[in-house]
PDB file of C-alpha atoms in Angstrom:
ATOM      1  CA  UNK L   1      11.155  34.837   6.840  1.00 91.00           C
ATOM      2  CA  UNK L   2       8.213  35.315   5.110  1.00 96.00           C
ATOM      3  CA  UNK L   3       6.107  32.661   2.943  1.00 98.00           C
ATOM      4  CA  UNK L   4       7.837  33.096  -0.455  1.00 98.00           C
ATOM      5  CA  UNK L   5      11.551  32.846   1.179  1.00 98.00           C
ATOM      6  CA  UNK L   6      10.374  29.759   3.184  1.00 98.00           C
ATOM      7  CA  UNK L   7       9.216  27.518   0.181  1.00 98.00           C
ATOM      8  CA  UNK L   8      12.113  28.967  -2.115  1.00 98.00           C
ATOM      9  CA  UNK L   9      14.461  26.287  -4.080  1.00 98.00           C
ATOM     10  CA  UNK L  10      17.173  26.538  -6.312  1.00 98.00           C
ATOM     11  CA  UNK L  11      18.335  23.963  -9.130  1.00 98.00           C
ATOM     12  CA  UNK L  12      21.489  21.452  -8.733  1.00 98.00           C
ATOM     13  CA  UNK L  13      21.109  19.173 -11.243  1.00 97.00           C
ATOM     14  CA  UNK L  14      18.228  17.678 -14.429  1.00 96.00           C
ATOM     15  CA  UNK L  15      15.393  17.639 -12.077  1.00 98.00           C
ATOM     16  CA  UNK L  16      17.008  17.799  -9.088  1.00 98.00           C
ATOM     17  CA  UNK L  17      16.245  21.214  -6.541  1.00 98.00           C
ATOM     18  CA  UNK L  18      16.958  21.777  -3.005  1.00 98.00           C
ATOM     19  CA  UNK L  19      15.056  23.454  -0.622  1.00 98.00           C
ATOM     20  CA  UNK L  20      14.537  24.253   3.063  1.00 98.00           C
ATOM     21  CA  UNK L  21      11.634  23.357   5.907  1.00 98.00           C
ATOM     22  CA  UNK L  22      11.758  26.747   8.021  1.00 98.00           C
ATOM     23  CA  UNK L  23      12.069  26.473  11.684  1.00 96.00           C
ATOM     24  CA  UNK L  24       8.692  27.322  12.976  1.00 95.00           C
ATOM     25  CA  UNK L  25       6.340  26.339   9.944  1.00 97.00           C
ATOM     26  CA  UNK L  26       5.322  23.129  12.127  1.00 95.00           C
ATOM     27  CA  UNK L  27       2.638  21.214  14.585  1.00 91.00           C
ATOM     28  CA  UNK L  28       4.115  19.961  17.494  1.00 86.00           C
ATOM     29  CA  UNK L  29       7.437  19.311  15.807  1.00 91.00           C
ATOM     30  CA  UNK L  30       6.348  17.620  12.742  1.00 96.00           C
ATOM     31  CA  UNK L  31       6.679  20.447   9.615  1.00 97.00           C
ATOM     32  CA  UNK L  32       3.049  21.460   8.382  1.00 97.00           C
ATOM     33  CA  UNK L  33       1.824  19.444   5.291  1.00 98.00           C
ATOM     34  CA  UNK L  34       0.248  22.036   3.172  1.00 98.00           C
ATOM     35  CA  UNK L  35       3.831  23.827   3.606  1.00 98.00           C
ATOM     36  CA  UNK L  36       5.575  20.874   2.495  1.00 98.00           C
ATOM     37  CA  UNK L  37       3.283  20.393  -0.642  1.00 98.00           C
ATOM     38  CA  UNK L  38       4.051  24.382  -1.441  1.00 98.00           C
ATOM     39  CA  UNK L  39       7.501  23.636  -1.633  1.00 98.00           C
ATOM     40  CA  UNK L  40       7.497  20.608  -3.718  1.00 98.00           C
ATOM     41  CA  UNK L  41       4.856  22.596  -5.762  1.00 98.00           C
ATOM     42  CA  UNK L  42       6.902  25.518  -6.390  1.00 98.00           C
ATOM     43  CA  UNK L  43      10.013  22.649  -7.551  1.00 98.00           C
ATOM     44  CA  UNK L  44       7.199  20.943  -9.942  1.00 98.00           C
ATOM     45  CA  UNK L  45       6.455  24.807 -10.929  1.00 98.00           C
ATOM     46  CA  UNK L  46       9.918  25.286 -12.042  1.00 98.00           C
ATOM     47  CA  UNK L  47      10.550  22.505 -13.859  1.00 98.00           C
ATOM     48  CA  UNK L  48       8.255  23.321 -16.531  1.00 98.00           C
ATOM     49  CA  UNK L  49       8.714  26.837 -16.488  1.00 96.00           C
ATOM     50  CA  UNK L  50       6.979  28.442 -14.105  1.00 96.00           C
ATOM     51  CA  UNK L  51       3.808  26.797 -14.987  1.00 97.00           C
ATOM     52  CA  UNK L  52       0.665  27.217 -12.330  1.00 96.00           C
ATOM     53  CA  UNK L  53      -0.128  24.734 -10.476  1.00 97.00           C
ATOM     54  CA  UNK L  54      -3.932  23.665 -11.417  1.00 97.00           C
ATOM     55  CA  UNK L  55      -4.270  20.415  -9.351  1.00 98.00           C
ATOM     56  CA  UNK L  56      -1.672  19.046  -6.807  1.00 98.00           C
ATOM     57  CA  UNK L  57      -2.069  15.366  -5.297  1.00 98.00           C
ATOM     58  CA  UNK L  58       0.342  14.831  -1.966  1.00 98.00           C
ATOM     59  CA  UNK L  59       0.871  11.443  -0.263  1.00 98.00           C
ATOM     60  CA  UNK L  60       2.566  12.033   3.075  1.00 98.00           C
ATOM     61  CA  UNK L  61       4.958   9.208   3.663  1.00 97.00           C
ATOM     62  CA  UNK L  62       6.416  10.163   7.229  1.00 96.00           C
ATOM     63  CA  UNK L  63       6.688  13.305   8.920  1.00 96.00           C
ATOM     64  CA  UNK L  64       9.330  16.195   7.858  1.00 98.00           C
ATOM     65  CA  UNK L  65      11.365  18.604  10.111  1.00 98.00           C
ATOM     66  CA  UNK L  66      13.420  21.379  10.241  1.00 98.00           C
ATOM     67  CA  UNK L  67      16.046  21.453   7.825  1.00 98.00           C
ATOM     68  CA  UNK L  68      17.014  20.455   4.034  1.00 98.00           C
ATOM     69  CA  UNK L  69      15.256  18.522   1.765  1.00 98.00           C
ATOM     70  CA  UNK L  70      15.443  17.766  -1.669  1.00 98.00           C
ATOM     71  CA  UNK L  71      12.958  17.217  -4.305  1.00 98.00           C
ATOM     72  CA  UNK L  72      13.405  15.053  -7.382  1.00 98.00           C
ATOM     73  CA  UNK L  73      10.732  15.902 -10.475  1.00 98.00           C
ATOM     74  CA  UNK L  74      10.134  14.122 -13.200  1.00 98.00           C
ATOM     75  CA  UNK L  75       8.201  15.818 -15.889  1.00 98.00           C
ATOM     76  CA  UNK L  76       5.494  13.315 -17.364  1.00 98.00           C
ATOM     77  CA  UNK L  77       3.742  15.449 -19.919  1.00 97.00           C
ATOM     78  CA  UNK L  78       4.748  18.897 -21.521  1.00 96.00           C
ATOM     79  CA  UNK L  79       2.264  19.876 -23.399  1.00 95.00           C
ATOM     80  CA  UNK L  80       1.397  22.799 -25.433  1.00 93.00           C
ATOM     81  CA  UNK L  81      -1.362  24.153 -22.315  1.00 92.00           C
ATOM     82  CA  UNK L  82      -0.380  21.623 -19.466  1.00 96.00           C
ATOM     83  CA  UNK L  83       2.279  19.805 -18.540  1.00 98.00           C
ATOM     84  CA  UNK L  84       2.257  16.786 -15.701  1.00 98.00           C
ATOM     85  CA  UNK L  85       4.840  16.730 -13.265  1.00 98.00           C
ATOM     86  CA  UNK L  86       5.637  13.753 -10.565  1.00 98.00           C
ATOM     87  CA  UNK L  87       8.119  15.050  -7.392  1.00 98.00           C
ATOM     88  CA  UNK L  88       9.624  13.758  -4.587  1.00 98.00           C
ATOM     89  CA  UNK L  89      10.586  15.006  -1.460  1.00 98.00           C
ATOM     90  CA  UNK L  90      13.451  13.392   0.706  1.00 98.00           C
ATOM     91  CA  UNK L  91      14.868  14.094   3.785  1.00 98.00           C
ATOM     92  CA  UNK L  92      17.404  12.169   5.980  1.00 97.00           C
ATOM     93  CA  UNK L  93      17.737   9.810   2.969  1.00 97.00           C
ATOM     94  CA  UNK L  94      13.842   8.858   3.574  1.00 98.00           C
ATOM     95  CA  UNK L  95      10.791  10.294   1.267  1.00 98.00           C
ATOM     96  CA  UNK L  96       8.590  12.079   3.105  1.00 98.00           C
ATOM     97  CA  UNK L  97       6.135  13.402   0.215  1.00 98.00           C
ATOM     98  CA  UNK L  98       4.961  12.210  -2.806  1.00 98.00           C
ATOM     99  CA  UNK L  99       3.514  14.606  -5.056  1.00 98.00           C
ATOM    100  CA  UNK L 100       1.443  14.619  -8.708  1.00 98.00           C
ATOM    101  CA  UNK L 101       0.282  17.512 -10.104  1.00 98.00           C
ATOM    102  CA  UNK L 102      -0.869  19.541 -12.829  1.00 98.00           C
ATOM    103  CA  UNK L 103       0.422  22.622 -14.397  1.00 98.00           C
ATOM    104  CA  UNK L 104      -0.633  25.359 -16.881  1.00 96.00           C
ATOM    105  CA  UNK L 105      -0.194  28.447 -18.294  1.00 91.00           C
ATOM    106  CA  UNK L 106      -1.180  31.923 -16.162  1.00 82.00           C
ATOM    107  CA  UNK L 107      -4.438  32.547 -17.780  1.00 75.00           C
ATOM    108  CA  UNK L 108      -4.734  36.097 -19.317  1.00 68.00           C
ATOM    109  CA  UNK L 109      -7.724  36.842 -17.529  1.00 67.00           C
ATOM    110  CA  UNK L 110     -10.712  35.386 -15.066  1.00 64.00           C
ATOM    111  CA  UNK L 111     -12.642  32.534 -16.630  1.00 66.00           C
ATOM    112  CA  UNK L 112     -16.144  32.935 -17.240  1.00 72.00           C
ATOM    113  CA  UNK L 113     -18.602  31.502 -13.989  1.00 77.00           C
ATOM    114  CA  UNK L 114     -20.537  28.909 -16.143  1.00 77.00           C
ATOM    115  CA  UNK L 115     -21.774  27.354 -12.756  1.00 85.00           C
ATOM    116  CA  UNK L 116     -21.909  28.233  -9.064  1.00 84.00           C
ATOM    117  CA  UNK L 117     -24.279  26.948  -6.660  1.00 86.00           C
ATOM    118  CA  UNK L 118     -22.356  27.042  -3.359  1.00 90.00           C
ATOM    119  CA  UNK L 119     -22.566  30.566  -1.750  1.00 91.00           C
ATOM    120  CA  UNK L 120     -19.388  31.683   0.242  1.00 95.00           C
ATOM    121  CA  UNK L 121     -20.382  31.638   3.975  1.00 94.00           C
ATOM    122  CA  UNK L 122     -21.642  34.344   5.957  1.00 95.00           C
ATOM    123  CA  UNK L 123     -19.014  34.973   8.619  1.00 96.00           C
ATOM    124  CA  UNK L 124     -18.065  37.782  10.651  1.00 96.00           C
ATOM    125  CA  UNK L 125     -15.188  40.415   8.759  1.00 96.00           C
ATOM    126  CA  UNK L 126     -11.650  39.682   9.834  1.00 97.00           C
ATOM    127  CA  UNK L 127     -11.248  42.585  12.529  1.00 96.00           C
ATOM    128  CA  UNK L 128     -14.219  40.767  14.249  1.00 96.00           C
ATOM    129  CA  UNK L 129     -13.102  36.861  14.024  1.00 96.00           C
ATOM    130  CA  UNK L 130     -10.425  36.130  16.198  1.00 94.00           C
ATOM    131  CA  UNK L 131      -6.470  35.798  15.678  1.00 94.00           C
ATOM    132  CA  UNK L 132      -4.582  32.267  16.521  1.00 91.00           C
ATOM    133  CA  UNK L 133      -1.139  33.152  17.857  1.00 90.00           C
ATOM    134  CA  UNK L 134       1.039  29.939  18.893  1.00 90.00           C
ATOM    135  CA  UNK L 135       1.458  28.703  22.229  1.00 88.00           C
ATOM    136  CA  UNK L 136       4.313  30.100  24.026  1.00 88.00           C
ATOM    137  CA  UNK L 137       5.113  26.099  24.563  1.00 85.00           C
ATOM    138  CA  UNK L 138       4.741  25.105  21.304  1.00 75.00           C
ATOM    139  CA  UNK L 139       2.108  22.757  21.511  1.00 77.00           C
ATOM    140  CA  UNK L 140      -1.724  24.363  20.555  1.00 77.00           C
ATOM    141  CA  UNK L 141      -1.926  26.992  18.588  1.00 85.00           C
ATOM    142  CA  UNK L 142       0.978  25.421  17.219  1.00 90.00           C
ATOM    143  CA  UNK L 143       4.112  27.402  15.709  1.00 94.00           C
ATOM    144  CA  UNK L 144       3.014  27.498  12.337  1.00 96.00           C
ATOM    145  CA  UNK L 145       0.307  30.339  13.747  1.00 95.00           C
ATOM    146  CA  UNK L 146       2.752  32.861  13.720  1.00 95.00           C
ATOM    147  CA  UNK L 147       3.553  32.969  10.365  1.00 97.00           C
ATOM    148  CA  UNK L 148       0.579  33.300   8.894  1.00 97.00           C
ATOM    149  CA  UNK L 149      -2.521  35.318   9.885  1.00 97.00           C
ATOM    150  CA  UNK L 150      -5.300  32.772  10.510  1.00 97.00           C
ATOM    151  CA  UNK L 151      -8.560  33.922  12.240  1.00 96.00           C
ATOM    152  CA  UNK L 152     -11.169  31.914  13.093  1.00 94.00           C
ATOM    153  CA  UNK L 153     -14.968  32.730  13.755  1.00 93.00           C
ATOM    154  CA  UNK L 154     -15.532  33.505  17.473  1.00 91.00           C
ATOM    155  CA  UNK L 155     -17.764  30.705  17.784  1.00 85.00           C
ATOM    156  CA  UNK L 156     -15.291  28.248  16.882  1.00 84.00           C
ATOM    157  CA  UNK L 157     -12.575  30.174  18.829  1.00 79.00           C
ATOM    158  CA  UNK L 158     -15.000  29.530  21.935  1.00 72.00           C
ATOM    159  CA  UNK L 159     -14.773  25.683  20.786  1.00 65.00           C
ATOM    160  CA  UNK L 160     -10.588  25.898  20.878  1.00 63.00           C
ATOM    161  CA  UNK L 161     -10.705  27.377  25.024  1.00 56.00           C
ATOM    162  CA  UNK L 162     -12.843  24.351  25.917  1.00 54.00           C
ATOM    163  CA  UNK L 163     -16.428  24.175  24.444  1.00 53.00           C
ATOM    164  CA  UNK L 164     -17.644  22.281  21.203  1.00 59.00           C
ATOM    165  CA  UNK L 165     -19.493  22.791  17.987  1.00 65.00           C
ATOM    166  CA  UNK L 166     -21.122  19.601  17.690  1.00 73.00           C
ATOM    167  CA  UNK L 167     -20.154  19.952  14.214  1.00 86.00           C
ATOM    168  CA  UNK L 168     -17.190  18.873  11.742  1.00 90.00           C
ATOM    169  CA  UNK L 169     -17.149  22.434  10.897  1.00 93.00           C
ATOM    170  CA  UNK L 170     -14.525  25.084  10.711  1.00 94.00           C
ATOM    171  CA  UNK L 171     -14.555  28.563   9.027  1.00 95.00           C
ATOM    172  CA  UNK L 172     -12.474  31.488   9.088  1.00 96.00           C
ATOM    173  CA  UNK L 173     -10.362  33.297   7.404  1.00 98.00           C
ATOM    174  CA  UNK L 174      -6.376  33.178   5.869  1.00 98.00           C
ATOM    175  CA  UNK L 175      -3.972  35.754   4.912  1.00 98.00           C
ATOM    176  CA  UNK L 176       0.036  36.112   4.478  1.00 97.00           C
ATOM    177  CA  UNK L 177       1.473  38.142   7.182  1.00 95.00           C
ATOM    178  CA  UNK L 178       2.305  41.411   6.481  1.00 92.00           C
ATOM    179  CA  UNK L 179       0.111  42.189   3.131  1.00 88.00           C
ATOM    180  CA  UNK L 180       2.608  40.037   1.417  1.00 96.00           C
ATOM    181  CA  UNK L 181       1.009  38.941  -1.998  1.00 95.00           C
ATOM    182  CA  UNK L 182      -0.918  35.703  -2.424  1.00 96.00           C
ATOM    183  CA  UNK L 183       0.513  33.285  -5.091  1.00 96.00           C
ATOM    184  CA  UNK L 184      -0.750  29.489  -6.107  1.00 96.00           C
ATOM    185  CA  UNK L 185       1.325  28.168  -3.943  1.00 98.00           C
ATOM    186  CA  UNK L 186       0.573  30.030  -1.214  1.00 98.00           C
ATOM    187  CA  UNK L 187      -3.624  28.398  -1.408  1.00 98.00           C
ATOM    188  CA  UNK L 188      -2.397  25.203  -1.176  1.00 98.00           C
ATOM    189  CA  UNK L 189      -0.770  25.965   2.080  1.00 98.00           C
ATOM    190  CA  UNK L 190      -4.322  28.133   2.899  1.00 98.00           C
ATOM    191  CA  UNK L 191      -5.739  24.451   2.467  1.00 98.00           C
ATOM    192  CA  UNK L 192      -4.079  22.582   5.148  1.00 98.00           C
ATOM    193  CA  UNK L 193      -3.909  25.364   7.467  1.00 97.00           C
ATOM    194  CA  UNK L 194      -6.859  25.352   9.759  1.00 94.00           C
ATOM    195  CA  UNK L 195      -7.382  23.348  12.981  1.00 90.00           C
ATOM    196  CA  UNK L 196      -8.494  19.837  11.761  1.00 89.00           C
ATOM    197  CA  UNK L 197     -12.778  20.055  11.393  1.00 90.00           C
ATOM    198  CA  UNK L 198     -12.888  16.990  13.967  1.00 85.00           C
ATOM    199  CA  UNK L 199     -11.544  19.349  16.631  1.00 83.00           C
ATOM    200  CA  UNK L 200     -14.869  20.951  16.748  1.00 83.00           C
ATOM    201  CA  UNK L 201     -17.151  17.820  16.826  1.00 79.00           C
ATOM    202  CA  UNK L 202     -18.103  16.571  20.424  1.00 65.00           C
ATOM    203  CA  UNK L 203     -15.958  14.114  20.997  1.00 63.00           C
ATOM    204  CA  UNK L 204     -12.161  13.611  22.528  1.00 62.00           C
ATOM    205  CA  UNK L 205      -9.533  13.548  18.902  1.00 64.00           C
ATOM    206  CA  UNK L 206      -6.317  13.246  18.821  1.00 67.00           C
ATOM    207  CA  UNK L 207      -3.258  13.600  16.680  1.00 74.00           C
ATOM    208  CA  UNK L 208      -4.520  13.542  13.313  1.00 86.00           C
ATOM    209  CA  UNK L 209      -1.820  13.540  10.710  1.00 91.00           C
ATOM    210  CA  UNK L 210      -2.797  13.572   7.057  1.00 95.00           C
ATOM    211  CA  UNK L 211      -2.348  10.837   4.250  1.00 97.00           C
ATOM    212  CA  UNK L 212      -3.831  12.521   1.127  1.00 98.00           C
ATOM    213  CA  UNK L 213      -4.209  15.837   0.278  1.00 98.00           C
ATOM    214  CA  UNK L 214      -5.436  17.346  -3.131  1.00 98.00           C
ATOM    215  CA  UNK L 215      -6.104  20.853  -4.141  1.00 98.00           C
ATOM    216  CA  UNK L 216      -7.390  22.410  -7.146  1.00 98.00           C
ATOM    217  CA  UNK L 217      -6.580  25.892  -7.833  1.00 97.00           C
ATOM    218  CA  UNK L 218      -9.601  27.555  -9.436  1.00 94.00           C
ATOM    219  CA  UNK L 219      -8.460  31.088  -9.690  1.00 92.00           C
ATOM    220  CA  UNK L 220      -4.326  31.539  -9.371  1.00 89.00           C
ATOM    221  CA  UNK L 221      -4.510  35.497  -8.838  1.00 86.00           C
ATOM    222  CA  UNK L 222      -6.476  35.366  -5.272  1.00 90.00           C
ATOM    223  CA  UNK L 223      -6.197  38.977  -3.453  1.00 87.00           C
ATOM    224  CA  UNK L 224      -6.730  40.275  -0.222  1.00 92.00           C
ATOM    225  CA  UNK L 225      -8.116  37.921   2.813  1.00 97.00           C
ATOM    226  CA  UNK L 226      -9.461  34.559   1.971  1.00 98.00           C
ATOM    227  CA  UNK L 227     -12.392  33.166   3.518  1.00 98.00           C
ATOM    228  CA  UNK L 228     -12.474  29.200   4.284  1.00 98.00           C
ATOM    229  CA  UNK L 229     -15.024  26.880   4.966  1.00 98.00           C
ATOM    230  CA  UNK L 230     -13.732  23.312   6.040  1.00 97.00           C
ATOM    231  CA  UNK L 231     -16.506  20.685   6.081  1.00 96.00           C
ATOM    232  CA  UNK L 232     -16.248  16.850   7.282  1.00 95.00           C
ATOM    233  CA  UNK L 233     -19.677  14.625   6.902  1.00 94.00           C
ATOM    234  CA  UNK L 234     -18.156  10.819   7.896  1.00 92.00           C
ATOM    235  CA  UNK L 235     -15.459   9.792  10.927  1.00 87.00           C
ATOM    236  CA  UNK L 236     -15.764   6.273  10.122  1.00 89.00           C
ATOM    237  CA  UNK L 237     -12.828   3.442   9.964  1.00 90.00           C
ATOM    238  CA  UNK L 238     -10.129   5.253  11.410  1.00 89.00           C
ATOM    239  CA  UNK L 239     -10.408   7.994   9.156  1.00 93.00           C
ATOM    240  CA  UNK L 240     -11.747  11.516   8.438  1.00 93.00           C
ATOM    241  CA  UNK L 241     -12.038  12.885   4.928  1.00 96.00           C
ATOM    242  CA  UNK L 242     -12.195  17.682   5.266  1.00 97.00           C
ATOM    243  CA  UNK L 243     -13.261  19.321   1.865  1.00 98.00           C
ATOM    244  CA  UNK L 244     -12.482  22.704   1.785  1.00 98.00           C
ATOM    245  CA  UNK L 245     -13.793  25.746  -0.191  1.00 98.00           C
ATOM    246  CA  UNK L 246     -11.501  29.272  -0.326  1.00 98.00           C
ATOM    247  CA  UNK L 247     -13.109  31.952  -2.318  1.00 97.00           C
ATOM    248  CA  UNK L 248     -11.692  35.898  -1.865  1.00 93.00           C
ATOM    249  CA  UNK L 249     -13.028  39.130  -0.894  1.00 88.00           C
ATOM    250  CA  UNK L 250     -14.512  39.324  -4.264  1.00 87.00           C
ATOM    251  CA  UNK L 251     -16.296  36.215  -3.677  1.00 90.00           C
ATOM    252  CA  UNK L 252     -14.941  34.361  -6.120  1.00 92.00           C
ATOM    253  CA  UNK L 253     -13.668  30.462  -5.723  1.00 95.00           C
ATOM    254  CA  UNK L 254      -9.833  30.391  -5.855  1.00 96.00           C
ATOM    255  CA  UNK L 255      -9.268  26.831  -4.647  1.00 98.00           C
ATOM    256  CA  UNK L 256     -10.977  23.512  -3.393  1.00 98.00           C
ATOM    257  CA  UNK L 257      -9.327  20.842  -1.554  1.00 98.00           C
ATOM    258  CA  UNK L 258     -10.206  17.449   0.002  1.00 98.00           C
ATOM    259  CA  UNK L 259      -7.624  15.903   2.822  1.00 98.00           C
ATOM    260  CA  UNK L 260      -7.521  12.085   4.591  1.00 97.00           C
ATOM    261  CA  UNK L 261      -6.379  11.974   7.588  1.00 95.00           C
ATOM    262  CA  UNK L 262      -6.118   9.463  10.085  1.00 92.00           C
ATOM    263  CA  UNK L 263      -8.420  10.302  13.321  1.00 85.00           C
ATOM    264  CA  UNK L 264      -8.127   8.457  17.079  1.00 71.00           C
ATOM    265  CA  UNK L 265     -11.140   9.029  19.079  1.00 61.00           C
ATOM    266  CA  UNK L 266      -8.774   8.939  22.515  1.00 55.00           C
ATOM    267  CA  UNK L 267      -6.671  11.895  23.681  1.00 46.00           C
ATOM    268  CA  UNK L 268      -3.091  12.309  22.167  1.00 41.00           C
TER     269      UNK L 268
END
């Protein structure tokens, strides 16, 4: 099933969609966030027809699963450029995800670069970073590795078999799996992808699920790989903020995100 069958949903009522969390889009049996937010995306997409997503805002309430969910929108603004659209998702009679978001028109063409002071990294080309294929026990890489194609530098692969960065730093790059086309949707899943940037610091993490997770979608037509730089600068209070930058292989930024996420400094 590829990305665009797995965050598909179809109407059944005045706001009201259903939808389905794939088997194997998870981390150790929870279903992966930035999936869930592409789903309720897509369902927030819809109900102002077909809109792009410009900004999305999810609040993860409890974990989801494999199996149905629905999604509720409610469409605060419809305007004549963007429209503002509130969703939530529910499973087992419980809301998992809370989303906000913005919405536009496709743009006609790229946006003039007014501003851009933040140089994409310099990291080895795909064929030379390093492929994460799931566990064959499920548990790390997790299952959601096989349905994307996520490579990481080999430095930081080197970190994942045992060793340590020192750093709250994690770059790589993201694709669809077999050349299948990138959509909006499909970079807000590219955000919440990646091993968690406290896995590479030096010092024992565990479990860290996510509370908050935002992403603004600066260019809706990304092609080809994407190249990702996840950054973290304060573990402090129980909690880890990740800001994320995904530009293309034109170089050009497609999307920014920021996640908060709970972080234990013990072992899961």
């Amino acid at each position: 099933m590829n990305f665009r069958e797995a965050t598909d949903v179809e109407a059944v009522g005045e706001g009201q969609w259903r939808g389905e969390l794939a088997e194997d889009w998870d981390i150790v049996g929870n279903t992966n966030g930035g999936y869930m937010q592409a789903i309720s995306a897509r369902a927030s997409s819809m109900a102002v027809e077909g809109r792009d997503p410009v900004s999305a805002t999810g609040h993860f309430t409890r974990p989801g699963h494999t199996g149905p969910v629905e999604i509720e929108t409610e469409v605060i603004r419809h305007g004549r450029r963007f429209s503002v659209v509130r969703a939530r998702m529910i499973q087992d009679d419980s809301v998992i995800l809370e989303t906000l978001g913005t919405y536009r028109l496709p743009p006609s063409e790229a946006s003039e670069i007014l501003l851009s002071d933040i140089d994409p990294p310099d990291i080895p080309s795909p064929n030379r970073c390093i492929p994460l294929t799931a566990a064959p026990d499920a548990s790390f890489p997790p299952p959601l590795m096989n349905q994307i194609d996520l490579r990481l530098t080999p430095d930081l692969a080197e970190t994942f078999m045992g060793g340590a960065t020192g750093k709250a730093l994690v770059e790589g790059w993201f694709n669809l799996k077999d050349n299948e086309k990138l959509d909006p949707f499909a970079l807000i899943l590219t955000c919440d992808s990646f091993p968690p940037t406290a896995f590479a610091a030096n010092f024992p993490v565990g479990w860290t699920p996510t509370l908050e997770l935002t992403v603004h979608i600066r260019n809706p037509r990304a092609t080809g790989w994407l190249k990702c730089q996840f950054r973290s600068h304060f573990i402090t209070g129980g909690f880890i903020e990740e800001d994320g930058l995904i530009w293309d292989e034109g170089g050009r930024l497609v999307a920014q995100s920021r996640q908060l996420s709970l972080v234990s400094t013990s072992p899961s």
